[in-house]
XYZ file of C-alpha atoms in Angstrom:
687
model
C 21.907 -29.508 -3.479
C 21.408 -27.197 -6.476
C 18.743 -28.197 -8.985
C 19.777 -28.527 -12.630
C 18.389 -25.625 -14.640
C 17.834 -25.046 -18.330
C 20.098 -22.785 -20.343
C 23.658 -21.524 -19.873
C 25.226 -20.661 -16.526
C 28.566 -19.062 -15.631
C 30.257 -18.470 -12.257
C 30.438 -14.708 -12.857
C 26.993 -13.911 -14.271
C 24.978 -17.004 -13.309
C 22.045 -17.371 -15.715
C 22.315 -13.765 -16.852
C 23.255 -13.362 -20.517
C 22.806 -10.686 -23.162
C 19.781 -12.621 -24.427
C 18.105 -11.980 -21.028
C 17.677 -8.327 -21.956
C 14.543 -8.054 -24.163
C 16.038 -5.541 -26.583
C 13.944 -7.005 -29.413
C 10.568 -6.114 -27.803
C 9.298 -2.677 -29.007
C 7.021 -2.094 -25.986
C 9.838 -2.726 -23.513
C 12.298 -0.636 -25.526
C 9.874 2.303 -25.435
C 9.244 1.751 -21.715
C 12.965 1.637 -20.973
C 13.521 4.834 -22.969
C 10.752 6.587 -21.030
C 12.059 5.418 -17.668
C 15.627 6.395 -18.629
C 14.547 9.901 -19.654
C 12.569 10.432 -16.440
C 15.476 9.082 -14.394
C 17.981 11.362 -16.117
C 15.726 14.390 -15.607
C 15.379 13.631 -11.880
C 19.103 12.974 -11.387
C 19.984 16.053 -13.448
C 17.643 18.252 -11.386
C 19.067 16.916 -8.110
C 22.637 17.611 -9.246
C 21.796 20.979 -10.831
C 20.138 22.280 -7.673
C 22.802 20.657 -5.486
C 20.244 18.645 -3.502
C 22.116 15.355 -3.199
C 23.327 16.093 0.323
C 19.865 17.319 1.310
C 18.230 14.133 0.019
C 20.743 11.979 1.883
C 20.437 13.853 5.189
C 16.720 14.661 5.199
C 15.181 11.695 3.408
C 17.318 8.649 2.593
C 18.839 8.350 6.080
C 15.883 9.762 8.018
C 14.108 7.943 10.825
C 11.333 10.568 11.080
C 8.036 8.683 10.809
C 6.443 11.443 8.693
C 9.154 11.443 6.048
C 9.238 7.649 6.023
C 5.469 7.673 5.558
C 5.729 10.161 2.690
C 8.360 7.987 0.983
C 6.108 4.943 1.395
C 3.305 6.898 -0.308
C 5.576 8.081 -3.142
C 6.746 4.488 -3.682
C 3.129 3.313 -3.723
C 2.072 6.013 -6.205
C 4.933 5.130 -8.573
C 3.958 1.466 -8.431
C 0.282 2.449 -8.826
C 1.138 4.050 -12.164
C 3.028 0.876 -13.139
C 0.097 -1.313 -12.124
C -2.365 0.910 -13.984
C -0.220 0.690 -17.120
C -0.415 -3.097 -16.872
C -4.202 -2.924 -16.468
C -4.462 -0.579 -19.455
C -2.499 -3.045 -21.603
C -4.754 -5.920 -20.485
C -7.926 -4.038 -21.418
C -6.426 -2.775 -24.704
C -5.269 -6.248 -25.731
C -8.721 -7.685 -25.093
C -10.437 -4.848 -26.967
C -8.169 -5.452 -29.987
C -8.022 -9.261 -30.037
C -11.703 -10.090 -30.654
C -12.529 -12.903 -33.038
C -10.381 -14.998 -35.397
C -10.040 -12.206 -37.964
C -8.647 -9.615 -35.530
C -5.243 -8.390 -36.741
C -1.999 -8.601 -34.818
C 0.851 -6.113 -34.518
C 4.283 -6.059 -32.830
C 4.677 -9.792 -33.357
C 1.334 -10.809 -31.843
C -1.100 -12.991 -33.751
C -4.043 -10.995 -32.345
C -3.877 -7.596 -30.713
C -0.419 -6.342 -29.720
C 0.676 -8.737 -26.945
C 1.843 -12.324 -27.469
C 0.276 -14.739 -24.939
C 3.439 -15.179 -22.827
C 3.894 -11.409 -22.532
C 0.199 -11.008 -21.676
C 0.545 -13.636 -18.926
C 3.396 -11.661 -17.368
C 1.385 -8.448 -17.484
C -1.673 -9.783 -15.671
C 0.605 -11.496 -13.121
C 2.463 -8.235 -12.513
C -0.750 -6.192 -12.398
C -2.170 -8.039 -9.398
C 1.171 -8.323 -7.599
C 1.952 -4.639 -8.030
C -1.483 -3.278 -7.162
C -1.950 -5.316 -3.977
C 1.556 -5.612 -2.551
C 3.506 -2.691 -3.996
C 0.870 0.047 -4.464
C -2.026 -0.286 -1.999
C 0.057 -1.766 0.839
C 2.825 0.920 0.782
C 0.346 3.793 0.421
C -1.749 2.642 3.387
C 1.382 1.807 5.390
C 2.667 5.293 4.649
C -0.578 6.904 5.790
C -0.535 4.985 9.071
C 3.135 5.892 9.562
C 2.407 9.582 9.133
C -0.861 9.855 11.036
C -1.012 7.324 13.884
C 1.888 8.732 15.989
C 0.305 12.178 15.632
C -3.145 10.888 16.587
C -1.833 9.324 19.804
C 0.431 12.261 20.732
C 3.753 10.438 20.205
C 7.047 11.959 19.089
C 7.813 9.104 16.695
C 7.329 5.381 16.246
C 8.455 3.051 19.016
C 11.391 1.811 16.891
C 12.442 4.558 14.435
C 15.372 2.541 13.041
C 13.120 -0.475 12.387
C 10.653 1.852 10.686
C 13.292 2.978 8.179
C 14.406 -0.621 7.656
C 10.810 -1.641 6.858
C 10.623 1.064 4.196
C 13.845 0.107 2.452
C 13.057 -3.623 2.453
C 9.719 -2.833 0.796
C 11.558 -0.623 -1.687
C 14.004 -3.452 -2.427
C 11.115 -5.725 -3.372
C 9.601 -3.038 -5.600
C 12.954 -2.510 -7.360
C 13.118 -6.232 -8.179
C 9.638 -6.059 -9.722
C 10.685 -3.095 -11.843
C 13.977 -4.757 -12.865
C 12.029 -7.688 -14.268
C 10.745 -5.324 -16.977
C 14.199 -4.880 -18.462
C 16.284 -7.858 -17.303
C 14.616 -11.215 -17.826
C 10.903 -11.864 -17.441
C 8.266 -11.701 -14.722
C 6.114 -14.605 -13.563
C 3.481 -15.859 -16.014
C 1.680 -17.887 -13.313
C -0.729 -15.218 -12.074
C -0.314 -12.917 -9.077
C -1.375 -15.742 -6.740
C 1.274 -18.119 -8.116
C -0.882 -20.867 -9.586
C 0.414 -24.343 -8.764
C 1.866 -26.265 -10.610
C 2.743 -23.396 -12.996
C 5.248 -21.967 -10.498
C 7.140 -25.259 -10.244
C 10.470 -25.430 -12.078
C 9.401 -27.836 -14.875
C 6.577 -25.476 -15.906
C 8.411 -22.169 -15.293
C 12.120 -22.843 -15.836
C 12.943 -19.159 -16.353
C 13.522 -16.445 -13.757
C 10.007 -14.926 -13.805
C 8.661 -16.909 -10.853
C 11.907 -16.198 -8.958
C 11.464 -12.428 -9.456
C 7.892 -12.691 -8.179
C 8.833 -14.912 -5.244
C 11.845 -12.975 -3.933
C 10.262 -9.545 -4.434
C 7.337 -10.631 -2.262
C 9.520 -12.410 0.310
C 11.795 -9.418 0.880
C 9.006 -6.825 0.962
C 6.864 -8.981 3.275
C 9.670 -8.970 5.854
C 9.460 -5.188 5.806
C 5.672 -5.332 6.217
C 5.985 -7.722 9.173
C 8.556 -5.484 10.888
C 6.303 -2.479 10.355
C 3.402 -4.391 11.917
C 5.455 -5.087 15.056
C 6.503 -1.444 15.227
C 2.980 -0.095 14.803
C 1.471 -2.413 17.424
C 4.116 -1.464 20.007
C 3.740 2.241 19.163
C -0.016 2.194 19.755
C 0.269 0.176 22.967
C 3.226 1.982 24.554
C 3.508 5.491 23.078
C 0.107 7.057 23.779
C 0.025 10.541 25.300
C -1.162 11.017 28.908
C -4.929 10.666 29.071
C -5.119 8.762 25.758
C -6.942 5.746 27.171
C -7.979 2.860 24.957
C -11.470 4.208 24.379
C -10.183 7.641 23.506
C -8.186 6.285 20.569
C -9.344 7.600 17.169
C -10.994 4.908 15.064
C -8.247 5.192 12.429
C -5.763 4.170 15.117
C -8.003 1.250 16.125
C -8.220 0.036 12.528
C -4.442 0.409 12.194
C -3.968 -1.744 15.293
C -6.271 -4.481 13.989
C -4.676 -4.272 10.543
C -1.193 -4.776 11.910
C -2.263 -7.667 14.103
C -3.403 -9.266 10.836
C -0.085 -8.312 9.207
C 1.988 -9.760 12.035
C 0.132 -13.088 11.940
C -0.607 -13.422 8.197
C 2.578 -12.408 6.402
C 4.680 -15.155 8.038
C 2.227 -17.669 6.514
C 2.966 -16.197 3.080
C 6.659 -16.460 3.885
C 6.263 -20.161 4.640
C 4.275 -20.770 1.435
C 6.926 -19.073 -0.689
C 9.746 -20.668 1.304
C 8.442 -24.134 0.458
C 8.121 -23.096 -3.188
C 11.719 -21.891 -3.067
C 12.770 -25.267 -1.672
C 11.042 -26.926 -4.620
C 12.717 -24.643 -7.166
C 16.196 -24.392 -5.664
C 16.728 -27.575 -3.644
C 14.711 -30.148 -5.542
C 12.096 -30.625 -2.819
C 8.567 -31.636 -3.786
C 6.262 -29.949 -1.289
C 3.826 -29.034 -4.050
C 4.569 -31.766 -6.617
C 1.499 -33.983 -6.689
C 3.237 -36.944 -8.364
C 6.209 -37.040 -5.979
C 4.614 -37.001 -2.548
C 3.669 -33.316 -2.453
C 0.272 -31.655 -2.458
C -0.549 -28.727 -4.712
C -3.531 -27.835 -2.502
C -1.083 -27.212 0.346
C 0.118 -24.090 -1.469
C -3.417 -22.986 -2.337
C -4.468 -23.222 1.306
C -1.345 -21.504 2.636
C -1.568 -18.686 0.094
C -5.228 -17.914 0.777
C -4.835 -18.283 4.549
C -2.661 -15.213 4.053
C -4.535 -13.845 1.055
C -7.952 -13.256 2.530
C -6.807 -11.628 5.783
C -4.643 -9.494 3.454
C -7.877 -8.156 1.908
C -8.892 -6.841 5.338
C -5.315 -5.741 5.998
C -6.088 -3.220 3.242
C -9.810 -2.620 3.812
C -9.735 -1.895 7.559
C -7.502 1.220 7.264
C -9.911 2.436 4.562
C -12.764 2.049 7.052
C -10.702 4.009 9.570
C -10.159 6.818 7.061
C -13.906 7.110 6.440
C -14.449 7.158 10.217
C -12.213 10.234 10.527
C -13.401 12.176 7.489
C -17.186 11.734 7.784
C -17.411 13.182 11.341
C -15.160 16.105 10.341
C -17.373 17.137 7.433
C -20.606 16.330 9.287
C -19.491 18.401 12.308
C -20.653 15.602 14.596
C -18.973 12.902 16.690
C -18.826 9.476 15.073
C -22.040 7.603 15.829
C -21.610 4.317 17.707
C -17.894 4.590 18.543
C -17.850 1.465 20.725
C -19.710 -0.661 18.193
C -17.402 0.637 15.463
C -14.370 -0.600 17.406
C -16.057 -3.944 18.101
C -16.983 -4.301 14.411
C -13.372 -3.613 13.423
C -12.050 -6.511 15.478
C -14.958 -8.750 14.468
C -14.015 -8.249 10.814
C -10.344 -8.908 11.600
C -11.251 -12.121 13.426
C -13.676 -13.455 10.824
C -11.126 -12.734 8.078
C -9.212 -15.838 9.219
C -12.211 -18.132 8.683
C -13.148 -17.428 5.069
C -10.129 -18.299 2.906
C -11.606 -21.431 1.340
C -14.306 -19.463 -0.497
C -11.564 -18.706 -3.035
C -11.752 -22.331 -4.204
C -15.303 -23.529 -3.601
C -15.083 -25.458 -6.901
C -12.134 -27.640 -5.803
C -14.201 -30.498 -4.347
C -13.811 -29.725 -0.643
C -17.294 -31.151 -0.022
C -20.665 -29.667 0.984
C -19.924 -29.519 4.736
C -16.667 -27.569 4.273
C -18.168 -25.327 1.603
C -21.191 -24.692 3.806
C -19.019 -23.669 6.770
C -16.973 -21.209 4.726
C -20.087 -19.893 2.998
C -21.672 -19.022 6.354
C -18.403 -17.568 7.671
C -18.130 -15.358 4.589
C -21.658 -14.077 5.037
C -20.923 -13.292 8.695
C -18.447 -10.616 7.568
C -21.466 -8.658 6.354
C -22.763 -8.163 9.908
C -19.925 -6.042 11.359
C -19.487 -4.365 7.975
C -23.177 -3.452 8.020
C -22.733 -2.046 11.533
C -20.046 0.264 10.167
C -22.168 1.397 7.221
C -25.140 2.226 9.456
C -22.880 4.078 11.912
C -21.532 6.216 9.066
C -25.087 6.852 7.838
C -26.256 7.906 11.311
C -23.218 10.186 11.575
C -24.303 11.840 8.328
C -27.927 12.085 9.478
C -28.808 15.679 10.411
C -25.161 16.702 10.269
C -23.919 20.014 8.900
C -22.491 18.441 5.763
C -19.658 19.976 3.755
C -18.945 18.261 0.440
C -15.238 18.952 0.209
C -13.086 16.581 -1.848
C -12.236 14.222 1.070
C -15.951 13.886 1.883
C -16.824 13.103 -1.738
C -14.174 10.381 -1.889
C -15.519 8.904 1.349
C -19.123 8.846 0.121
C -18.022 7.259 -3.158
C -16.150 4.676 -1.097
C -19.375 3.783 0.706
C -21.135 3.129 -2.623
C -18.211 0.975 -3.797
C -18.373 -0.907 -0.487
C -22.046 -1.639 -1.069
C -21.392 -2.823 -4.638
C -18.445 -4.966 -3.593
C -20.210 -6.241 -0.475
C -23.432 -7.256 -2.198
C -21.599 -9.076 -5.001
C -19.360 -10.643 -2.342
C -22.437 -12.019 -0.591
C -23.516 -13.479 -3.933
C -20.146 -15.178 -4.362
C -20.368 -16.512 -0.796
C -23.190 -18.799 -1.934
C -21.530 -21.930 -3.402
C -24.282 -22.457 -5.984
C -23.753 -18.965 -7.441
C -20.001 -19.300 -7.064
C -20.031 -22.456 -9.185
C -21.735 -20.489 -11.975
C -19.457 -17.445 -12.056
C -16.217 -18.860 -10.613
C -13.155 -17.869 -12.662
C -15.231 -15.350 -14.619
C -14.660 -11.619 -14.831
C -17.668 -11.190 -12.505
C -15.275 -12.187 -9.702
C -12.716 -9.688 -11.008
C -15.314 -6.914 -11.045
C -16.339 -7.749 -7.454
C -12.739 -7.734 -6.287
C -12.001 -4.460 -8.061
C -14.957 -2.814 -6.336
C -13.210 -3.602 -3.045
C -9.812 -2.502 -4.366
C -11.293 0.739 -5.716
C -12.986 1.287 -2.355
C -9.471 1.161 -0.913
C -8.331 3.537 -3.659
C -11.141 5.968 -2.840
C -10.085 5.859 0.810
C -6.444 6.484 -0.111
C -7.310 9.525 -2.221
C -9.672 10.739 0.513
C -6.837 10.453 3.026
C -4.328 12.207 0.776
C -6.694 15.135 0.173
C -7.622 15.239 3.890
C -4.168 15.052 5.481
C -1.960 16.552 2.730
C -2.521 20.138 3.974
C -1.716 19.031 7.510
C 1.550 17.303 6.614
C 2.874 19.781 4.041
C 1.261 22.982 5.276
C -0.218 23.996 1.916
C -3.700 23.815 0.461
C -4.535 21.259 -2.228
C -6.093 22.735 -5.353
C -9.816 22.022 -4.951
C -10.863 22.566 -8.560
C -8.498 19.985 -10.026
C -9.178 17.739 -7.054
C -12.885 17.736 -7.894
C -12.194 17.046 -11.569
C -9.926 14.167 -10.552
C -12.685 12.767 -8.349
C -15.495 12.960 -10.917
C -13.471 11.560 -13.818
C -12.133 8.721 -11.649
C -15.590 7.750 -10.384
C -17.111 7.966 -13.887
C -14.324 5.748 -15.247
C -14.915 3.249 -12.449
C -18.600 2.978 -13.303
C -17.940 2.596 -17.023
C -15.278 -0.120 -16.644
C -16.781 -2.288 -13.952
C -20.466 -2.189 -14.811
C -19.390 -3.521 -18.208
C -17.192 -6.122 -16.520
C -20.048 -7.351 -14.306
C -22.141 -7.758 -17.460
C -19.374 -9.711 -19.205
C -19.091 -11.966 -16.176
C -22.762 -12.873 -16.477
C -22.229 -13.452 -20.194
C -19.527 -16.006 -19.434
C -16.219 -14.260 -20.109
C -13.480 -16.010 -18.145
C -10.464 -14.224 -16.727
C -6.888 -14.197 -18.082
C -7.886 -14.144 -21.771
C -5.318 -12.765 -24.220
C -7.679 -13.578 -27.094
C -11.469 -13.067 -27.085
C -13.207 -15.816 -29.032
C -16.770 -14.431 -28.832
C -17.356 -11.282 -30.977
C -20.645 -10.680 -29.107
C -18.566 -9.336 -26.208
C -17.098 -6.551 -28.350
C -19.424 -3.685 -27.165
C -18.711 -4.304 -23.484
C -14.960 -4.735 -24.085
C -14.788 -1.425 -25.924
C -16.864 0.168 -23.161
C -14.191 -0.979 -20.718
C -11.508 0.516 -22.960
C -13.352 3.859 -22.984
C -13.398 3.781 -19.205
C -9.641 3.143 -19.137
C -9.098 6.197 -21.339
C -11.098 8.241 -18.840
C -8.852 6.924 -16.055
C -5.918 8.441 -17.949
C -7.723 11.792 -17.927
C -8.261 11.460 -14.175
C -4.541 10.797 -13.650
C -3.846 14.016 -15.551
C -6.106 15.952 -13.184
C -4.353 14.341 -10.189
C -0.956 15.434 -11.516
C -2.257 18.929 -12.221
C -3.757 19.130 -8.719
C -0.333 18.457 -7.211
C 1.404 20.836 -9.631
C -0.959 23.764 -8.966
C -0.822 23.166 -5.208
C 2.986 23.146 -5.147
C 3.139 26.137 -7.496
C 0.781 28.341 -5.486
C 1.768 27.058 -2.010
C -1.193 28.583 -0.184
C -0.461 28.153 3.552
C -3.009 26.585 5.892
C -3.555 26.839 9.657
C -3.099 24.015 12.162
C -6.636 22.818 11.392
C -7.025 23.337 7.623
C -10.698 22.279 7.668
C -11.839 24.169 10.757
C -13.947 21.222 11.940
C -11.339 18.495 12.520
C -11.678 16.519 15.701
C -8.486 14.557 16.417
C -5.138 15.303 17.974
C -2.991 15.549 14.825
C -4.705 18.843 13.933
C -3.564 20.424 17.191
C 0.060 20.854 16.144
C 1.405 23.124 13.398
C 0.876 22.765 9.652
C 3.318 21.571 8.359
C 4.102 19.284 11.266
C 7.551 19.974 12.793
C 10.012 17.097 13.059
C 9.329 16.797 16.819
C 5.518 16.670 16.270
C 4.428 18.434 19.493
C 6.374 21.084 21.394
C 4.927 19.607 24.600
C 3.369 16.168 24.808
C -0.377 16.914 24.923
C -2.653 15.967 27.794
C -5.723 14.238 26.364
C -9.062 15.091 27.942
C -11.644 13.583 25.599
C -12.163 11.161 22.736
C -12.255 13.949 20.135
C -9.565 16.036 21.788
C -9.419 18.904 19.310
C -13.223 19.212 19.208
C -13.266 19.225 23.026
C -10.644 21.987 23.150
C -12.476 23.982 20.494
C -15.725 23.722 22.467
C -13.884 24.973 25.581
C -11.958 27.712 23.762
C -8.613 25.985 24.373
C -7.483 25.016 20.857
C -5.008 27.928 20.638
C -3.663 27.598 24.183
C 0.136 27.631 24.331
C 2.272 25.885 26.989
C 3.717 27.990 29.806
C 7.131 26.375 29.502
C 8.933 23.914 27.253
C 10.912 20.830 28.196
C 13.887 19.005 26.738
C 12.867 16.938 23.701
C 14.773 13.729 22.984
C 14.928 12.706 19.302
C 16.585 9.769 17.471
C 19.547 10.282 15.138
C 19.438 9.472 11.445
C 20.997 6.237 10.220
C 22.267 5.069 6.822
C 22.190 1.392 7.809
C 18.498 0.744 6.911
C 19.109 2.047 3.391
C 22.290 -0.028 3.069
C 20.517 -3.180 4.257
C 17.638 -2.523 1.859
C 19.968 -2.223 -1.136
C 21.914 -5.310 -0.025
C 18.589 -7.163 0.244
C 17.835 -6.170 -3.339
C 21.250 -7.518 -4.425
C 20.597 -10.654 -2.339
C 17.339 -11.258 -4.221
C 18.866 -10.467 -7.626
C 21.697 -12.917 -6.977
C 19.265 -15.678 -6.056
C 17.008 -14.947 -9.033
C 19.858 -15.314 -11.520
C 21.815 -17.930 -9.519
C 24.750 -15.495 -9.235
C 26.032 -17.200 -6.117
C 28.893 -14.817 -5.369
C 26.464 -11.851 -5.409
C 24.028 -13.709 -3.172
C 26.808 -14.623 -0.714
C 28.380 -11.164 -0.704
C 25.011 -9.467 -0.151
C 24.125 -11.860 2.672
C 27.517 -11.259 4.298
C 27.024 -7.514 3.888
C 23.635 -7.668 5.616
C 25.131 -9.628 8.526
C 28.003 -7.124 8.851
C 25.587 -4.168 8.716
C 23.430 -5.709 11.455
C 26.513 -6.328 13.616
C 27.719 -2.746 13.108
C 24.285 -1.493 14.060
C 24.309 -3.608 17.221
C 27.466 -1.799 18.384
C 26.109 1.630 17.442
C 24.467 3.012 20.571
C 22.745 5.799 18.569
C 21.207 7.274 21.696
C 19.791 10.237 19.843
C 20.122 13.910 20.699
C 18.317 16.525 22.768
C 16.639 19.800 21.853
C 16.841 22.310 24.678
C 13.742 24.253 25.841
C 14.992 27.586 24.517
C 15.541 26.035 21.074
C 12.035 24.575 21.111
C 10.603 27.983 22.050
C 12.477 29.685 19.178
C 11.309 27.100 16.623
C 7.729 27.379 17.873
C 7.847 31.170 17.461
C 9.123 30.799 13.887
C 6.434 28.250 13.081
C 3.695 30.395 14.562
C 4.744 33.558 12.727
C 6.037 32.303 9.382
C 4.539 28.837 8.975
C 8.016 27.500 8.158
C 8.723 23.843 8.848
C 11.387 23.255 11.463
C 13.891 20.970 9.777
C 15.843 18.514 11.853
C 19.157 20.190 12.683
C 22.514 18.450 12.516
C 23.241 17.281 16.059
C 26.018 15.517 17.865
C 24.574 12.259 19.242
C 24.425 11.868 22.996
C 27.130 9.862 24.707
C 26.066 7.031 26.982
C 26.919 9.129 30.037
C 24.841 12.078 28.784
C 21.913 9.804 28.013
C 21.850 8.597 31.605
C-alpha cells in the first residue's frame, strides 16, 4: 500500500514539478552551466570527428575487461572531482561562517551555503567518495590487472562484467541528477536514523541516496562473484595458489568481503525502503521498530567496506615496492596470511563506530580488543614492506613515491585508529573532526595507492610513458596539501570541533580553519598538475616496451604495451612466483612462441548498457513516484534479460595466422590490435 506523501502528485510526472528544478540557486545554476558546456564540447567533438560508431563498438558495448576497467576508472575520476568539489565547499563554508558577525551571501545567513544545502553537500561528499569514486577506481584497476596477472584472456563472465559497470554507472548518474532535479539526502552519507524516515525527510533526497546505492551495489556484488570465479578458475598453467601475485590475493579477499557485505547493505536499505514506500516501521522506535537495527546493519557492511577499499591498496604497494627495490617481496606467505586475517577481523569491529550508544562495558571491551587486533596483521605488512626496502636498489620513480607516502598515511591513520579503539578516548573525541581526520588518513592512503597504481600501470595499458615531471609536481603538491589540511583537522578535533557544522560558533578555531582552506587551494593546484600530466603524456605519446620499468616482476609485463585485446598470444606457462623476474634471470623474457593456436574471444553486447540505463530509469521512477516509468523500466529489464537468455553469443575465433600477423605488427610498430568485427560462432562451430 502506497504511503501518503507531502506535496502534489500526478499520474504522468509523479512528484516531479517545475519547482523541483532549483533554478533559483546561483551555485547550482553555475554548476549546470559548466556541466552543460563540458557535455556539449564532448558531444560536439565526438560528432565532429565521427567517433560515435567507434565509441559504441569499442567501448559502450565492449566486454573486454581492460576497456571495462578503464571506464570504471574514468567514472571514478569524474566522481572524484565531484566529491572533491563538495569537500571544497564544506571547508570554504566553515572558513567563512566563523562567529555571529560573519557575513552571508547567496541567501545564506553565514558563509555562502544555507544549512539545508550544506547538509546535502556533506551527505553527498561521503557517498560519492566512498561508493562512486574509490570503489569504481579500485574495481577498475582489479578488472584491468588481475586477468593479466593470472594469465587469463578475460574475466570468467565477460557479459556480467559489463553489466556490473553499467549498473554502477546508473547509480552514479542518479547521484549527479540530484544536483539539478530535486535534492540529495540531508541525513549524512551513512543515513542517520531517524532522519531518513519519511516524517523527517519527506522529499526525494533520501530516495536518491537510497536507490543510487542499491543499484550500484548490485553491480559491485556481481563484480565480486565474477572476480572470485576468475581467480579460482582462470589461472594460467603453473599459476598455483602460492604463485599468485599479492595484488591478486588482496583482490580475492576484497571480493569475498564484497560478496558477503554488500547484500547486508541491500537488506538495510530494503527495510528503509519498506518504511518509506510501504508504511512499515522497521526503524521507527515508537511503532515497534528499532533504530539501532539500521545502525548495526549499516556498519556490519560499513566497516568491512573500509577493508574492501584498503586491501587492494595494500596489494598495490606489494607490487610496486618490490619492482622499485629490485627484490622479491619479503615474507610472501605471511603477507597472504595477514591479508586474510585483516579480512576476517573486519567483520568483528563494526560496533566501534558507536561506542557511545550504551552497549555496555563488556560489548565495548570486546569490540575494542577486536579493533586493536587489526593492527597485528597490518603491522606484519608494514614490516614486510620495510624489509623489502632494506638494502634494495631503490628507484624513487613516481609510483614508488606514492607508495612510500601511502605507508606514512597508513601509520598516521593506524595510530589514530588505535587511539579511537580505546572506549575512554573514543568517548572524548567521538563525533569530533578528530575522527574525520583519522578516517581521511585511511581514505587518502587509498588515494595514494590509486595514484601509485595509475602511474605504475598506465604505460602498460596504454603503451605510452606518463610525463614524470608533472607527475612529481602532482605528487608533492598533493602530499603537502594533505599535511596542511589534516594536521589542522586533528588539532581542531582535540580543541572540540564537532563534525557537520555549517556555522562555526568559536572564533578561536579561525586559524586552523583557514589553514585547512589553504590546503584545499593547494589540492586544486595538484589537480591541475594531474590534468597536465595526462595532457602532456597524450600529446607526446612516447612509446614504452613490454616492461616500461625494466624491473617489473609479474606476468602482466610479459605481454605487449599496450596490451592487445586478446592479452597473450599464447597462454603463458608459469614457472615461478615472480614469473617475469624468473624469465629475466634466465634470459627468457623475450622468447617468442614457436607456433600460435586458435584464440576464442567473446562477442560484444549492447544488453548490459541497455539494462544499466533501464536501471537508472527504474530508480528515477521510484524516486519521483512516477509509477509508469518504474513499471516500464522494470518490464524492459525483464525483457532484456529474457532476450539475453536466448542469445547464445558463443563468441568468435582468431586463427593462428591472424594472431601471428597481429603479433608482428605489435612487435614492430607498437600499435594496439583492436578487436576486429567478427561473425559470431554458430552452435555447431562452437562444438
